[in-house]
């Protein structure tokens, strides 16, 4: 006997009101994901995407020989769209259209997948929470494979719960080929294939490992999502053990994989956590209304309060991310413009950067990966700056610049790393002068970008 959902499936088709609401939620998801999508600077993840779609397919330095070729579907699809002129150009906004489309599609898909367990209202609430979740919105505005794998992963888990194993396995394979986080879809497939008794034993053990990881990653999941999700686990643990297993397995794996795996795990299971959060809101609403049998204004106010608090807890940070926080991206694009203004026409430009190395390559050497033998940007050099030995890295940058004046692009956090090394700190102060300070997207974080110019004759 295999495990299945404990909640009966809803047989009736969605009514026209439900369809209209779902259409409005999909429109909302599209609007917020398209907002300023072409204005944010390239991120480090997108620099990896740029390299994957511009380097040759074969050869020692080709895509097939890179680590990214293990999950090639997203990159190959982007290549195909560009080569067939289905994307207008390889600009920031154009390359982000595919993740935007995938992120928007995940919203109605989540509502349809969650309907058998949450009912119509609960499923629409889950779709709303995902539509405005700040992590999902920003991930949908990033030209990286995670969000494109997400609807495939969600569909694979939903089909596994319904015991449609072949279709689930195909979608899980596609999700894994699309991005590394997509392989987590097989957790739901494995859980659905387990005997019911084995799943009841394995799930509590897995939850004990996953819970600390969820608490550590609360800033990504969102406390307003995690708290009602855990409430749902306590109040209604029978809400499809397969779904809980599929959500907990990636978090447990993150305990082994480190920070990078933790981030991918939380983002990839975000739709499932949102489903549980919506159920937790329903449970909390029931608790609040249980003592009262009246149908007055206070009853309806109590009915709306939990969902309103959760919705505002997501909508406010999403609004800040899309406006004041400028998509949480350091201003690498402005740093590149500052660098270009420091050289005369045809002059030589040498830039050193650490975290900004990949994004600055995209701006200053856009054809860098296409042809290594025939350098298309011979007078522009972007040098990666290792921070472990700051003094040696700075001296190597000065030596590479020759008679030209080198530029150094650092975040405030990276500047502090160099400042903690006495020899590097002295060299930074004596050989460079700060020419521009580009404010960081979020106050209190080490994301402000500093552009330093080597002193004349230094």
XYZ file of C-alpha atoms in Angstrom:
458
model
C 0.000 0.000 0.000
C 1.390 3.405 -0.908
C 0.823 6.729 0.787
C -1.772 9.022 -0.662
C -3.394 12.254 0.269
C -5.677 12.111 3.267
C -7.856 14.895 1.909
C -10.529 13.963 -0.626
C -10.132 15.419 -4.078
C -12.658 18.012 -5.141
C -14.548 16.687 -8.141
C -16.368 19.816 -9.245
C -14.722 22.100 -11.750
C -13.855 25.667 -10.755
C -16.796 28.031 -11.106
C -16.693 31.228 -13.128
C -16.096 33.399 -10.044
C -13.121 31.270 -9.063
C -11.770 31.475 -12.598
C -12.127 35.260 -12.664
C -10.302 35.593 -9.340
C -7.547 33.280 -10.535
C -7.223 35.315 -13.737
C -6.900 38.499 -11.672
C -4.249 36.907 -9.455
C -2.328 35.808 -12.555
C -2.522 39.368 -13.886
C -1.226 40.665 -10.551
C 1.663 38.200 -10.674
C 2.517 39.329 -14.205
C 2.367 43.024 -13.315
C 4.698 42.845 -10.318
C 7.187 40.586 -12.120
C 7.394 42.880 -15.135
C 7.829 45.978 -12.960
C 11.317 47.407 -13.691
C 12.445 43.946 -14.827
C 14.887 45.437 -17.331
C 16.400 47.999 -14.972
C 18.123 45.866 -12.351
C 21.828 45.202 -12.756
C 23.065 41.762 -13.704
C 23.409 39.510 -10.651
C 26.138 36.936 -10.083
C 23.660 34.173 -11.023
C 22.869 35.950 -14.267
C 26.554 36.313 -15.062
C 26.718 32.496 -14.949
C 23.746 32.367 -17.323
C 25.424 34.860 -19.654
C 28.557 32.743 -19.776
C 26.529 29.563 -20.405
C 24.612 31.003 -23.358
C 27.529 32.853 -24.997
C 30.388 30.354 -24.718
C 30.814 27.753 -27.493
C 28.888 24.526 -27.005
C 31.913 22.255 -27.556
C 35.605 22.467 -26.732
C 37.669 22.693 -23.575
C 36.123 26.064 -22.681
C 32.715 25.131 -24.097
C 29.398 24.781 -22.341
C 29.451 20.990 -22.583
C 32.629 20.920 -20.456
C 31.300 23.251 -17.761
C 29.590 22.372 -14.496
C 26.400 24.064 -15.728
C 25.948 21.398 -18.398
C 24.671 19.001 -15.706
C 21.322 20.828 -15.863
C 21.402 22.293 -19.362
C 17.743 22.673 -20.306
C 17.269 26.295 -19.232
C 20.466 27.479 -20.903
C 19.803 25.562 -24.106
C 16.269 26.938 -24.256
C 17.577 30.494 -23.885
C 20.119 29.831 -26.644
C 17.379 28.534 -28.918
C 15.144 31.550 -28.246
C 17.995 33.928 -29.046
C 19.189 32.097 -32.150
C 15.659 32.013 -33.583
C 15.033 35.710 -32.794
C 12.197 34.867 -30.406
C 13.863 37.166 -27.881
C 14.430 40.672 -29.157
C 18.000 40.898 -27.903
C 20.336 39.516 -25.259
C 19.636 42.376 -22.860
C 18.821 42.215 -19.162
C 15.111 42.607 -19.720
C 14.880 40.167 -22.627
C 16.757 37.335 -20.921
C 14.528 37.692 -17.864
C 11.295 37.197 -19.832
C 11.519 33.386 -19.673
C 11.802 33.319 -15.841
C 9.003 35.919 -15.643
C 6.778 33.670 -17.753
C 7.613 30.604 -15.636
C 7.062 32.506 -12.388
C 3.669 33.775 -13.548
C 2.587 30.289 -14.696
C 3.436 28.862 -11.277
C 0.715 30.992 -9.642
C -2.378 29.465 -11.341
C -0.704 26.052 -11.364
C -0.333 26.254 -7.582
C -4.027 27.078 -7.187
C -5.063 24.115 -9.341
C -2.664 21.741 -7.591
C -3.688 22.836 -4.080
C -7.448 22.818 -4.684
C -8.019 19.171 -3.682
C -6.482 19.820 -0.233
C -7.351 23.429 0.524
C -10.627 23.947 -1.285
C -11.300 26.808 -3.665
C -10.741 29.674 -1.217
C -7.621 28.169 0.308
C -6.141 27.489 -3.123
C -6.794 31.086 -4.233
C -5.197 32.364 -1.027
C -2.130 30.209 -1.711
C -1.948 31.612 -5.262
C -2.162 35.163 -3.892
C 0.604 34.559 -1.368
C 2.888 33.153 -4.067
C 2.020 35.995 -6.461
C 3.268 38.602 -3.972
C 5.986 36.629 -2.194
C 9.104 38.846 -2.442
C 11.519 35.928 -2.908
C 9.453 34.451 -5.714
C 8.993 37.830 -7.388
C 12.711 38.605 -7.398
C 13.624 35.065 -8.441
C 11.186 35.469 -11.351
C 13.096 38.612 -12.353
C 16.411 36.750 -12.459
C 17.705 35.044 -15.597
C 18.583 31.838 -13.760
C 17.116 28.304 -13.967
C 15.518 28.036 -10.513
C 12.113 29.579 -11.239
C 11.850 27.879 -14.632
C 12.252 24.513 -12.894
C 9.710 25.402 -10.207
C 6.409 24.797 -12.093
C 7.762 21.485 -13.390
C 8.728 20.498 -9.867
C 5.345 21.534 -8.463
C 3.467 19.609 -11.134
C 5.654 16.550 -10.550
C 4.866 16.528 -6.816
C 1.141 17.101 -7.416
C 1.017 14.158 -9.857
C 2.989 11.978 -7.446
C 0.360 12.593 -4.753
C -2.268 11.490 -7.258
C -0.179 8.327 -7.895
C 0.475 9.172 -11.546
C 4.065 8.044 -11.244
C 5.120 7.960 -14.895
C 4.018 11.523 -15.645
C 5.488 12.654 -12.325
C 8.844 11.054 -13.093
C 8.976 12.702 -16.536
C 8.280 16.155 -15.091
C 10.744 15.605 -12.234
C 13.408 14.666 -14.778
C 12.676 17.809 -16.802
C 12.829 19.903 -13.622
C 16.200 18.418 -12.718
C 17.542 18.971 -16.222
C 16.340 22.550 -16.035
C 18.148 23.417 -12.803
C 19.853 21.675 -9.865
C 16.995 22.559 -7.494
C 14.596 20.710 -9.757
C 15.995 17.330 -8.702
C 14.210 17.837 -5.369
C 10.985 16.911 -7.215
C 12.021 13.262 -6.890
C 11.547 13.578 -3.107
C 7.799 13.772 -3.631
C 7.896 10.859 -6.059
C 9.874 8.747 -3.582
C 7.515 9.629 -0.743
C 4.447 8.692 -2.794
C 6.011 5.311 -3.580
C 6.796 4.551 0.082
C 4.452 2.294 2.054
C 2.174 4.330 4.296
C 3.769 2.934 7.468
C 7.268 3.746 6.224
C 6.256 7.302 5.378
C 4.741 7.822 8.845
C 8.061 6.765 10.375
C 10.344 8.642 7.975
C 8.500 11.972 7.989
C 9.001 12.879 11.694
C 12.699 12.009 11.455
C 13.048 14.147 8.340
C 11.096 16.992 9.940
C 13.461 17.088 12.930
C 16.369 17.701 10.554
C 14.455 20.134 8.317
C 12.984 22.329 11.069
C 16.278 23.912 12.196
C 17.114 24.638 8.553
C 13.754 26.310 8.013
C 14.308 28.455 11.096
C 17.806 29.416 9.905
C 16.431 30.310 6.487
C 13.427 32.200 7.812
C 14.579 35.403 6.096
C 14.162 33.708 2.701
C 10.989 31.757 3.411
C 9.437 34.648 5.332
C 8.231 34.441 8.896
C 4.659 35.182 7.782
C 4.802 32.034 5.627
C 6.798 29.743 7.908
C 4.772 30.340 11.090
C 1.341 29.449 9.633
C 2.963 26.589 7.693
C 4.297 25.092 10.935
C 0.916 25.765 12.529
C -0.667 23.677 9.784
C 1.792 20.872 10.555
C 0.782 20.872 14.219
C -2.956 21.334 13.746
C -3.523 19.215 10.646
C -0.555 16.875 10.112
C -2.655 14.682 7.828
C -2.551 17.301 5.038
C -0.847 15.011 2.532
C 2.261 13.561 4.143
C 3.736 13.288 0.652
C 3.642 17.098 0.320
C 5.295 17.527 3.708
C 7.999 15.026 2.777
C 8.603 16.813 -0.553
C 9.006 20.129 1.285
C 11.144 18.803 4.149
C 13.581 16.716 2.101
C 15.296 19.698 0.396
C 15.641 21.523 3.709
C 17.198 18.431 5.254
C 19.585 18.166 2.302
C 20.541 21.818 2.828
C 21.960 20.775 6.207
C 24.588 18.842 4.242
C 25.026 21.112 1.247
C 25.815 24.415 2.976
C 24.564 27.958 2.323
C 24.208 27.636 -1.444
C 22.188 24.441 -1.145
C 20.095 26.040 1.597
C 19.101 28.950 -0.629
C 18.204 26.667 -3.548
C 16.252 24.321 -1.274
C 14.129 27.057 0.264
C 13.352 28.697 -3.046
C 12.548 25.434 -4.811
C 10.064 24.351 -2.112
C 8.512 27.781 -1.690
C 5.242 26.863 -3.485
C 4.692 23.916 -1.143
C 5.407 26.019 1.936
C 2.913 28.579 0.649
C 0.292 25.814 0.377
C 0.869 24.908 4.011
C 0.815 28.576 5.020
C -2.579 29.031 3.377
C -3.846 25.996 5.271
C -2.366 27.404 8.483
C -4.249 30.653 7.913
C -7.475 28.646 7.600
C -6.695 26.771 10.825
C -5.922 30.000 12.672
C -9.114 31.580 11.373
C -11.093 28.624 12.654
C -9.537 28.942 16.098
C -10.310 32.639 16.270
C -13.932 32.164 15.245
C -14.651 29.033 17.285
C -15.735 30.792 20.514
C -18.282 32.943 18.709
C -21.381 31.847 16.862
C -22.451 35.341 15.865
C -22.318 36.563 12.300
C -21.765 40.222 13.030
C -19.080 42.543 11.755
C -16.560 41.287 14.308
C -16.904 37.731 13.034
C -16.137 38.802 9.486
C -13.278 40.981 10.711
C -11.842 37.954 12.488
C -12.289 35.904 9.339
C -10.166 38.356 7.330
C -7.504 39.202 9.910
C -5.077 36.226 9.581
C -5.052 36.299 5.782
C -4.712 40.089 5.766
C -1.745 39.992 8.146
C 0.029 37.321 6.096
C -0.718 39.164 2.845
C 0.569 42.492 4.170
C 3.633 40.737 5.603
C 4.536 39.738 2.044
C 3.194 42.708 0.069
C 5.111 45.365 2.007
C 8.614 43.838 1.580
C 7.777 43.034 -2.056
C 6.889 46.700 -2.671
C 10.095 47.842 -0.973
C 12.193 45.389 -3.002
C 10.735 46.661 -6.276
C 11.112 50.345 -5.385
C 13.502 51.523 -2.663
C 15.654 48.374 -2.661
C 16.032 48.320 -6.462
C 15.598 44.565 -6.841
C 18.228 43.811 -4.162
C 20.949 44.149 -6.811
C 24.254 45.941 -6.181
C 24.758 48.716 -8.731
C 27.194 46.879 -11.002
C 25.768 48.609 -14.067
C 26.488 52.059 -12.654
C 29.952 50.891 -11.589
C 30.650 49.854 -15.193
C 29.515 53.270 -16.415
C 31.812 54.997 -13.911
C 34.689 52.824 -15.150
C 34.017 53.692 -18.788
C 33.976 57.412 -17.979
C 37.495 57.239 -16.550
C 39.162 56.353 -19.870
C 39.462 58.372 -23.044
C 38.207 57.047 -26.362
C 40.237 53.991 -27.304
C 42.070 54.046 -23.986
C 42.992 50.986 -21.970
C 40.742 49.942 -19.081
C 41.764 47.541 -16.307
C 39.194 46.752 -13.620
C 39.581 44.475 -10.601
C 36.546 43.083 -8.791
C 35.554 40.236 -6.487
C 31.793 39.621 -6.298
C 31.292 42.021 -9.193
C 33.651 40.185 -11.543
C 30.928 38.262 -13.397
C 28.444 41.148 -13.797
C 31.220 43.556 -14.854
C 32.348 41.084 -17.518
C 28.803 41.218 -18.921
C 28.902 45.024 -19.148
C 32.505 45.702 -20.108
C 33.350 42.590 -22.152
C 29.999 41.314 -23.515
C 31.690 39.053 -26.095
C 34.251 37.707 -23.629
C 33.102 34.075 -23.712
C 32.345 33.787 -27.425
C 35.922 33.748 -28.695
C 38.929 33.156 -26.466
C 41.487 32.984 -29.308
C 40.511 36.295 -30.885
C 39.882 38.733 -28.032
C 37.008 41.028 -29.081
C 37.803 43.479 -26.251
C 41.616 43.748 -26.232
C 41.699 47.099 -24.429
C 39.292 46.155 -21.657
C 40.447 43.810 -18.904
C 38.290 42.687 -15.994
C 40.439 40.864 -13.454
C 39.062 38.701 -10.662
C 40.321 39.835 -7.280
C 40.842 37.099 -4.657
C 40.423 38.601 -1.193
C 42.299 35.983 0.832
C 45.632 37.690 0.151
C 44.511 41.247 -0.439
C 47.955 42.774 -0.798
C 49.039 40.310 -3.499
C 45.732 40.779 -5.338
C 46.044 44.573 -5.346
C 49.667 44.462 -6.501
C 48.716 42.055 -9.314
C 46.013 44.484 -10.407
C 48.435 47.420 -10.452
C 50.980 45.374 -12.395
C 48.354 44.332 -14.983
C 47.297 47.926 -15.587
C 50.772 49.041 -16.709
C 50.795 52.765 -17.546
C 46.992 52.913 -17.318
C 45.308 53.680 -14.003
C 43.588 50.588 -12.640
C 40.098 50.663 -11.183
C 38.965 48.648 -8.213
C 35.275 47.815 -7.679
C 34.376 46.549 -4.207
C 31.302 46.206 -2.065
C 31.546 47.678 1.426
C 31.756 44.153 2.809
C 34.718 43.373 0.563
C 36.368 46.646 1.524
C 36.064 45.619 5.159
C 37.745 42.269 4.364
C 40.730 44.128 2.897
C 40.732 46.599 5.786
C 41.133 43.669 8.197
C 44.451 42.780 6.483
C 47.010 45.414 7.587
C 49.228 45.271 4.491
C 46.260 45.310 2.126
C 44.619 48.155 4.040
C 47.756 50.318 3.761
C 48.120 49.593 0.046
C 44.461 50.357 -0.577
C 44.730 53.744 1.115
C 48.046 54.757 -0.423
C 47.703 53.418 -3.983
C 43.971 54.048 -4.601
C 41.472 56.844 -4.110
C 37.710 56.338 -3.887
C 36.005 57.984 -6.867
C 32.387 56.890 -6.444
C 30.098 55.462 -3.792
C 27.003 53.769 -5.197
C 24.387 53.228 -2.463
C 23.427 49.665 -1.687
C 19.905 48.422 -2.388
C 19.172 47.598 1.260
C 20.315 49.746 4.186
C 22.315 47.815 6.742
C 23.692 45.295 4.227
C 27.201 45.166 2.729
C 25.958 45.846 -0.794
C 27.024 49.443 -1.442
C 29.521 49.533 -4.325
C 32.762 51.536 -4.092
C 34.773 52.415 -7.186
C 38.470 53.121 -6.506
C 40.949 54.596 -8.984
C 44.678 53.974 -8.765
C 46.532 57.172 -7.869
C 48.562 58.759 -10.625
C 52.112 57.418 -10.518
C 51.162 55.044 -7.695
